[in-house]
PDB file of C-alpha atoms in Angstrom:
ATOM      1  CA  MET M 441     -54.511  -0.905 -22.457  1.00 31.00           C
ATOM      2  CA  ALA M 442     -56.036   0.505 -19.246  1.00 37.00           C
ATOM      3  CA  LYS M 443     -53.937  -1.916 -17.205  1.00 41.00           C
ATOM      4  CA  ILE M 444     -50.756  -0.714 -18.904  1.00 35.00           C
ATOM      5  CA  LYS M 445     -51.697   2.894 -18.148  1.00 48.00           C
ATOM      6  CA  ARG M 446     -52.295   2.086 -14.471  1.00 51.00           C
ATOM      7  CA  GLN M 447     -48.974   0.284 -14.296  1.00 56.00           C
ATOM      8  CA  GLY M 448     -47.295   3.311 -15.858  1.00 83.00           C
ATOM      9  CA  LEU M 449     -48.860   5.632 -13.272  1.00 88.00           C
ATOM     10  CA  ARG M 450     -47.613   3.450 -10.451  1.00 89.00           C
ATOM     11  CA  ASP M 451     -44.096   3.620 -11.871  1.00 90.00           C
ATOM     12  CA  LEU M 452     -44.303   7.404 -12.217  1.00 91.00           C
ATOM     13  CA  VAL M 453     -45.394   7.752  -8.594  1.00 92.00           C
ATOM     14  CA  TYR M 454     -42.658   5.323  -7.542  1.00 92.00           C
ATOM     15  CA  ARG M 455     -40.025   7.483  -9.251  1.00 90.00           C
ATOM     16  CA  GLU M 456     -41.412  10.638  -7.641  1.00 91.00           C
ATOM     17  CA  LEU M 457     -41.356   9.077  -4.163  1.00 91.00           C
ATOM     18  CA  HIS M 458     -37.906   7.632  -4.770  1.00 85.00           C
ATOM     19  CA  GLU M 459     -36.638  11.096  -5.697  1.00 83.00           C
ATOM     20  CA  MET M 460     -38.206  12.544  -2.540  1.00 86.00           C
ATOM     21  CA  ILE M 461     -36.314   9.949  -0.498  1.00 82.00           C
ATOM     22  CA  GLU M 462     -33.062  10.688  -2.352  1.00 74.00           C
ATOM     23  CA  ASN M 463     -33.532  14.404  -1.578  1.00 72.00           C
ATOM     24  CA  SER M 464     -34.079  13.689   2.139  1.00 71.00           C
ATOM     25  CA  ARG M 465     -37.698  14.842   1.945  1.00 81.00           C
ATOM     26  CA  PHE M 466     -38.680  12.349   4.650  1.00 83.00           C
ATOM     27  CA  SER M 467     -36.927  11.956   7.978  1.00 77.00           C
ATOM     28  CA  PRO M 468     -35.796   8.419   8.907  1.00 76.00           C
ATOM     29  CA  GLY M 469     -38.375   7.021  11.311  1.00 82.00           C
ATOM     30  CA  GLY M 470     -40.845   9.776  10.370  1.00 87.00           C
ATOM     31  CA  ARG M 471     -44.467   9.214   9.364  1.00 91.00           C
ATOM     32  CA  ILE M 472     -45.512   9.686   5.726  1.00 92.00           C
ATOM     33  CA  VAL M 473     -49.084  10.896   5.223  1.00 92.00           C
ATOM     34  CA  VAL M 474     -50.522   9.129   2.184  1.00 93.00           C
ATOM     35  CA  GLU M 475     -53.390  11.608   1.776  1.00 93.00           C
ATOM     36  CA  ASP M 476     -50.903  14.465   1.517  1.00 93.00           C
ATOM     37  CA  LEU M 477     -48.987  12.605  -1.192  1.00 93.00           C
ATOM     38  CA  THR M 478     -52.120  11.971  -3.264  1.00 92.00           C
ATOM     39  CA  LYS M 479     -52.932  15.697  -3.190  1.00 92.00           C
ATOM     40  CA  GLU M 480     -49.385  16.774  -3.976  1.00 92.00           C
ATOM     41  CA  LEU M 481     -48.982  14.329  -6.865  1.00 91.00           C
ATOM     42  CA  GLY M 482     -52.536  14.738  -8.129  1.00 91.00           C
ATOM     43  CA  VAL M 483     -53.282  11.006  -8.241  1.00 92.00           C
ATOM     44  CA  SER M 484     -55.590   8.556  -6.503  1.00 91.00           C
ATOM     45  CA  ARG M 485     -54.572   6.471  -3.500  1.00 93.00           C
ATOM     46  CA  THR M 486     -54.106   3.281  -5.563  1.00 93.00           C
ATOM     47  CA  PRO M 487     -50.860   4.131  -7.421  1.00 93.00           C
ATOM     48  CA  VAL M 488     -49.471   5.749  -4.261  1.00 94.00           C
ATOM     49  CA  TRP M 489     -50.067   2.594  -2.231  1.00 95.00           C
ATOM     50  CA  GLN M 490     -48.646   0.461  -5.054  1.00 93.00           C
ATOM     51  CA  ALA M 491     -45.498   2.591  -5.114  1.00 94.00           C
ATOM     52  CA  ILE M 492     -45.260   2.420  -1.324  1.00 94.00           C
ATOM     53  CA  GLY M 493     -45.427  -1.378  -1.591  1.00 94.00           C
ATOM     54  CA  LEU M 494     -42.450  -1.394  -3.952  1.00 92.00           C
ATOM     55  CA  LEU M 495     -40.454   0.944  -1.717  1.00 91.00           C
ATOM     56  CA  GLU M 496     -41.294  -1.190   1.308  1.00 90.00           C
ATOM     57  CA  ARG M 497     -39.900  -4.286  -0.433  1.00 87.00           C
ATOM     58  CA  GLU M 498     -36.742  -2.309  -1.222  1.00 83.00           C
ATOM     59  CA  GLY M 499     -36.315  -1.450   2.451  1.00 80.00           C
ATOM     60  CA  TYR M 500     -37.032   2.288   2.297  1.00 85.00           C
ATOM     61  CA  LEU M 501     -40.483   2.354   3.908  1.00 90.00           C
ATOM     62  CA  THR M 502     -42.433   0.293   6.385  1.00 89.00           C
ATOM     63  CA  TYR M 503     -46.203  -0.021   6.793  1.00 92.00           C
ATOM     64  CA  LYS M 504     -47.668  -0.541  10.262  1.00 92.00           C
ATOM     65  CA  PRO M 505     -51.312  -1.661  10.115  1.00 91.00           C
ATOM     66  CA  ASN M 506     -53.713   0.799  11.741  1.00 88.00           C
ATOM     67  CA  VAL M 507     -50.808   3.184  12.362  1.00 92.00           C
ATOM     68  CA  GLY M 508     -49.409   4.377   9.035  1.00 93.00           C
ATOM     69  CA  VAL M 509     -46.453   4.451   6.660  1.00 94.00           C
ATOM     70  CA  PHE M 510     -43.019   5.332   8.006  1.00 93.00           C
ATOM     71  CA  MET M 511     -39.571   5.951   6.597  1.00 88.00           C
ATOM     72  CA  GLN M 512     -37.260   3.161   7.665  1.00 84.00           C
ATOM     73  CA  GLU M 513     -34.559   3.890  10.224  1.00 81.00           C
ATOM     74  CA  ILE M 514     -31.338   1.905  10.371  1.00 78.00           C
ATOM     75  CA  SER M 515     -30.150   0.729  13.775  1.00 77.00           C
ATOM     76  CA  PRO M 516     -26.529   1.417  14.844  1.00 74.00           C
ATOM     77  CA  ASN M 517     -25.688  -2.281  14.502  1.00 80.00           C
ATOM     78  CA  ASP M 518     -27.121  -2.474  10.985  1.00 83.00           C
ATOM     79  CA  ALA M 519     -25.229   0.708  10.099  1.00 81.00           C
ATOM     80  CA  LEU M 520     -22.004  -0.872  11.329  1.00 82.00           C
ATOM     81  CA  ASP M 521     -22.627  -3.929   9.153  1.00 86.00           C
ATOM     82  CA  LEU M 522     -23.305  -1.763   6.090  1.00 87.00           C
ATOM     83  CA  TYR M 523     -20.270   0.471   6.593  1.00 86.00           C
ATOM     84  CA  SER M 524     -17.995  -2.507   7.232  1.00 87.00           C
ATOM     85  CA  VAL M 525     -18.968  -4.026   3.884  1.00 92.00           C
ATOM     86  CA  ARG M 526     -18.963  -0.661   2.139  1.00 91.00           C
ATOM     87  CA  GLY M 527     -15.430   0.075   3.356  1.00 91.00           C
ATOM     88  CA  VAL M 528     -14.058  -3.093   1.813  1.00 93.00           C
ATOM     89  CA  LEU M 529     -15.842  -2.534  -1.514  1.00 96.00           C
ATOM     90  CA  GLU M 530     -14.956   1.162  -1.673  1.00 95.00           C
ATOM     91  CA  GLY M 531     -11.330   0.319  -1.010  1.00 95.00           C
ATOM     92  CA  MET M 532     -11.452  -2.031  -3.990  1.00 97.00           C
ATOM     93  CA  ALA M 533     -13.156   0.625  -6.131  1.00 97.00           C
ATOM     94  CA  ALA M 534     -10.486   3.165  -5.179  1.00 96.00           C
ATOM     95  CA  ARG M 535      -7.693   0.789  -6.162  1.00 96.00           C
ATOM     96  CA  LEU M 536      -9.265   0.179  -9.563  1.00 97.00           C
ATOM     97  CA  ALA M 537     -10.087   3.863 -10.068  1.00 97.00           C
ATOM     98  CA  SER M 538      -6.507   4.918  -9.363  1.00 96.00           C
ATOM     99  CA  GLU M 539      -5.379   2.709 -12.229  1.00 93.00           C
ATOM    100  CA  GLY M 540      -7.862   3.830 -14.870  1.00 92.00           C
ATOM    101  CA  ILE M 541      -9.499   7.127 -13.917  1.00 96.00           C
ATOM    102  CA  SER M 542      -9.783   9.553 -16.836  1.00 96.00           C
ATOM    103  CA  ILE M 543      -8.912  13.245 -16.957  1.00 96.00           C
ATOM    104  CA  SER M 544     -12.596  14.113 -17.348  1.00 97.00           C
ATOM    105  CA  GLN M 545     -13.531  12.021 -14.299  1.00 97.00           C
ATOM    106  CA  LEU M 546     -10.835  13.720 -12.221  1.00 97.00           C
ATOM    107  CA  LYS M 547     -12.218  17.055 -13.377  1.00 97.00           C
ATOM    108  CA  GLU M 548     -15.704  16.049 -12.207  1.00 97.00           C
ATOM    109  CA  LEU M 549     -14.322  15.077  -8.814  1.00 98.00           C
ATOM    110  CA  ARG M 550     -12.481  18.406  -8.508  1.00 97.00           C
ATOM    111  CA  GLU M 551     -15.660  20.297  -9.425  1.00 98.00           C
ATOM    112  CA  ASN M 552     -17.573  18.316  -6.816  1.00 97.00           C
ATOM    113  CA  LEU M 553     -14.899  19.185  -4.228  1.00 97.00           C
ATOM    114  CA  SER M 554     -15.223  22.863  -5.127  1.00 97.00           C
ATOM    115  CA  ARG M 555     -18.982  22.751  -4.497  1.00 97.00           C
ATOM    116  CA  GLN M 556     -18.394  20.943  -1.208  1.00 96.00           C
ATOM    117  CA  GLU M 557     -15.995  23.642  -0.078  1.00 96.00           C
ATOM    118  CA  SER M 558     -18.423  26.418  -1.015  1.00 96.00           C
ATOM    119  CA  ILE M 559     -21.194  25.128   1.268  1.00 94.00           C
ATOM    120  CA  LEU M 560     -19.046  24.164   4.269  1.00 94.00           C
ATOM    121  CA  PRO M 561     -19.495  27.564   5.967  1.00 93.00           C
ATOM    122  CA  GLU M 562     -23.277  27.141   5.751  1.00 90.00           C
ATOM    123  CA  LYS M 563     -23.185  23.735   7.478  1.00 87.00           C
ATOM    124  CA  ASN M 564     -25.922  22.675   5.050  1.00 86.00           C
ATOM    125  CA  PHE M 565     -26.304  19.031   5.999  1.00 82.00           C
ATOM    126  CA  ILE M 566     -28.719  18.084   3.200  1.00 80.00           C
ATOM    127  CA  GLU M 567     -26.793  19.735   0.363  1.00 86.00           C
ATOM    128  CA  TYR M 568     -23.482  18.374   1.586  1.00 89.00           C
ATOM    129  CA  SER M 569     -24.949  14.863   1.846  1.00 85.00           C
ATOM    130  CA  LYS M 570     -26.044  15.076  -1.810  1.00 85.00           C
ATOM    131  CA  LEU M 571     -22.562  16.144  -2.896  1.00 93.00           C
ATOM    132  CA  ASP M 572     -21.027  13.393  -0.785  1.00 92.00           C
ATOM    133  CA  PHE M 573     -23.335  10.857  -2.452  1.00 88.00           C
ATOM    134  CA  ASP M 574     -22.296  12.118  -5.905  1.00 92.00           C
ATOM    135  CA  PHE M 575     -18.599  12.128  -4.968  1.00 96.00           C
ATOM    136  CA  HIS M 576     -18.642   8.470  -4.007  1.00 95.00           C
ATOM    137  CA  ALA M 577     -20.664   7.578  -7.105  1.00 94.00           C
ATOM    138  CA  LEU M 578     -18.031   9.251  -9.302  1.00 96.00           C
ATOM    139  CA  VAL M 579     -15.292   7.124  -7.740  1.00 97.00           C
ATOM    140  CA  TYR M 580     -17.398   3.995  -8.253  1.00 96.00           C
ATOM    141  CA  GLN M 581     -17.840   4.826 -11.940  1.00 96.00           C
ATOM    142  CA  ALA M 582     -14.100   5.385 -12.317  1.00 97.00           C
ATOM    143  CA  SER M 583     -13.475   1.802 -11.159  1.00 96.00           C
ATOM    144  CA  ASN M 584     -14.928   0.614 -14.503  1.00 96.00           C
ATOM    145  CA  ASN M 585     -16.191  -2.542 -12.811  1.00 97.00           C
ATOM    146  CA  ASN M 586     -19.941  -2.826 -13.400  1.00 96.00           C
ATOM    147  CA  CYS M 587     -20.496  -5.552 -10.817  1.00 96.00           C
ATOM    148  CA  LEU M 588     -18.706  -3.524  -8.142  1.00 97.00           C
ATOM    149  CA  ILE M 589     -20.571  -0.357  -9.125  1.00 96.00           C
ATOM    150  CA  GLU M 590     -23.918  -2.127  -8.771  1.00 94.00           C
ATOM    151  CA  LEU M 591     -23.036  -3.558  -5.344  1.00 94.00           C
ATOM    152  CA  LEU M 592     -21.877  -0.187  -4.040  1.00 94.00           C
ATOM    153  CA  ASP M 593     -24.882   1.668  -5.447  1.00 87.00           C
ATOM    154  CA  ASN M 594     -27.190  -0.802  -3.700  1.00 84.00           C
ATOM    155  CA  LEU M 595     -25.335  -0.317  -0.423  1.00 86.00           C
ATOM    156  CA  LYS M 596     -25.516   3.464  -0.618  1.00 80.00           C
ATOM    157  CA  HIS M 597     -29.256   3.325  -1.265  1.00 74.00           C
ATOM    158  CA  LYS M 598     -29.707   1.007   1.719  1.00 76.00           C
ATOM    159  CA  MET M 599     -28.023   3.684   3.842  1.00 77.00           C
ATOM    160  CA  LYS M 600     -30.585   6.358   2.947  1.00 69.00           C
ATOM    161  CA  PRO M 601     -32.735   5.642   6.048  1.00 66.00           C
ATOM    162  CA  LEU M 602     -29.683   6.173   8.283  1.00 69.00           C
ATOM    163  CA  VAL M 603     -29.984   8.949  10.849  1.00 63.00           C
ATOM    164  CA  CYS M 604     -26.597  10.555  11.413  1.00 72.00           C
ATOM    165  CA  ASP M 605     -25.768  14.224  11.876  1.00 77.00           C
ATOM    166  CA  ILE M 606     -22.500  14.696   9.992  1.00 85.00           C
ATOM    167  CA  THR M 607     -22.349  18.443  10.692  1.00 88.00           C
ATOM    168  CA  PRO M 608     -19.588  18.079  13.335  1.00 90.00           C
ATOM    169  CA  ILE M 609     -17.346  16.156  10.918  1.00 92.00           C
ATOM    170  CA  MET M 610     -18.180  17.840   7.599  1.00 94.00           C
ATOM    171  CA  ASN M 611     -14.820  19.622   7.423  1.00 95.00           C
ATOM    172  CA  GLU M 612     -12.982  16.388   8.117  1.00 96.00           C
ATOM    173  CA  LEU M 613     -15.019  14.505   5.515  1.00 95.00           C
ATOM    174  CA  TYR M 614     -14.172  17.192   2.976  1.00 96.00           C
ATOM    175  CA  LEU M 615     -10.447  16.934   3.780  1.00 97.00           C
ATOM    176  CA  HIS M 616     -10.678  13.153   3.347  1.00 97.00           C
ATOM    177  CA  HIS M 617     -12.243  13.704  -0.074  1.00 97.00           C
ATOM    178  CA  GLN M 618      -9.403  16.019  -1.029  1.00 97.00           C
ATOM    179  CA  GLU M 619      -6.821  13.395  -0.070  1.00 97.00           C
ATOM    180  CA  ILE M 620      -8.698  10.680  -1.950  1.00 97.00           C
ATOM    181  CA  VAL M 621      -8.725  12.733  -5.147  1.00 97.00           C
ATOM    182  CA  GLN M 622      -5.017  13.464  -4.749  1.00 97.00           C
ATOM    183  CA  ALA M 623      -4.292   9.736  -4.373  1.00 97.00           C
ATOM    184  CA  LEU M 624      -6.309   9.035  -7.519  1.00 97.00           C
ATOM    185  CA  GLU M 625      -4.429  11.736  -9.411  1.00 97.00           C
ATOM    186  CA  ASP M 626      -1.114  10.292  -8.178  1.00 97.00           C
ATOM    187  CA  LYS M 627      -2.259   6.816  -9.293  1.00 96.00           C
ATOM    188  CA  ASP M 628      -1.497   5.468  -5.833  1.00 97.00           C
ATOM    189  CA  PRO M 629      -3.821   2.462  -5.337  1.00 96.00           C
ATOM    190  CA  GLU M 630      -2.706   1.569  -1.805  1.00 96.00           C
ATOM    191  CA  ARG M 631      -3.143   5.093  -0.482  1.00 97.00           C
ATOM    192  CA  ALA M 632      -6.521   5.485  -2.204  1.00 97.00           C
ATOM    193  CA  HIS M 633      -7.618   2.188  -0.647  1.00 96.00           C
ATOM    194  CA  ASP M 634      -6.432   3.124   2.845  1.00 96.00           C
ATOM    195  CA  LEU M 635      -7.996   6.581   2.679  1.00 96.00           C
ATOM    196  CA  PHE M 636     -11.413   5.127   1.908  1.00 93.00           C
ATOM    197  CA  LEU M 637     -11.153   2.753   4.855  1.00 94.00           C
ATOM    198  CA  ARG M 638     -10.273   5.687   7.122  1.00 94.00           C
ATOM    199  CA  HIS M 639     -13.180   7.654   5.646  1.00 94.00           C
ATOM    200  CA  ASN M 640     -15.626   4.873   6.536  1.00 90.00           C
ATOM    201  CA  ASP M 641     -14.129   4.502  10.022  1.00 91.00           C
ATOM    202  CA  LEU M 642     -14.814   8.196  10.663  1.00 91.00           C
ATOM    203  CA  MET M 643     -18.478   7.736   9.757  1.00 88.00           C
ATOM    204  CA  ILE M 644     -18.784   4.649  11.960  1.00 85.00           C
ATOM    205  CA  LYS M 645     -17.368   6.550  14.940  1.00 86.00           C
ATOM    206  CA  GLN M 646     -19.736   9.459  14.309  1.00 86.00           C
ATOM    207  CA  ILE M 647     -22.760   7.146  14.147  1.00 79.00           C
ATOM    208  CA  PHE M 648     -21.919   5.532  17.453  1.00 77.00           C
ATOM    209  CA  MET M 649     -20.883   8.765  19.134  1.00 75.00           C
ATOM    210  CA  GLN M 650     -24.204  10.297  18.188  1.00 69.00           C
ATOM    211  CA  ARG M 651     -26.012   7.428  19.882  1.00 63.00           C
ATOM    212  CA  LYS M 652     -23.598   7.254  22.805  1.00 55.00           C
ATOM    213  CA  PHE M 653     -22.429   3.790  21.885  1.00 43.00           C
ATOM    214  CA  ASP M 654     -18.847   2.784  22.609  1.00 42.00           C
ATOM    215  CA  LEU M 655     -16.845   1.124  19.877  1.00 43.00           C
ATOM    216  CA  LYS M 656     -15.009  -1.945  21.105  1.00 45.00           C
TER     217      LYS M 656
END
């Protein structure tokens, strides 16, 4: 019974750390102080290290012996690979969503757009990133293809360690989202597909511009 309880504690800590990562609590490439986490969560080091081990296997964290635990950071080349695959899959999801999206799902997307618009003047990078994450997830769900949804969810989680300041393109991203929703409402699969590819291309350019890489 004690072993089951310890396992349960590890899982609880894992979920807490995972939520911290989802909420951009840790900066990509930044150091994570284990002692601080044990105090904040009110647990011993063991379940924290066990949870860190799980998150390391999932690609979120990395442990450097005699140095510490760090949030992973995605290289520009890895980001390009991820966005290239994501663009293709999101285009497929958009096509499927345009054919079967429900009125309630369209309403959710419109509500998400409204919240995006409300925070644009603040240039709140973290809050906008959360809304962007939710927006894409809503489109995935509207595809009604469980295999595709799982693949895209995995890709989006892999992108969490990506460092990219989207502040300069937030307005443009929002306008893209507006056009995507309109294409879904119009049940126009080709336009929805093409808009998602353009959306991903914008992010790729921003990633490489930020790092002064030239796209070829």
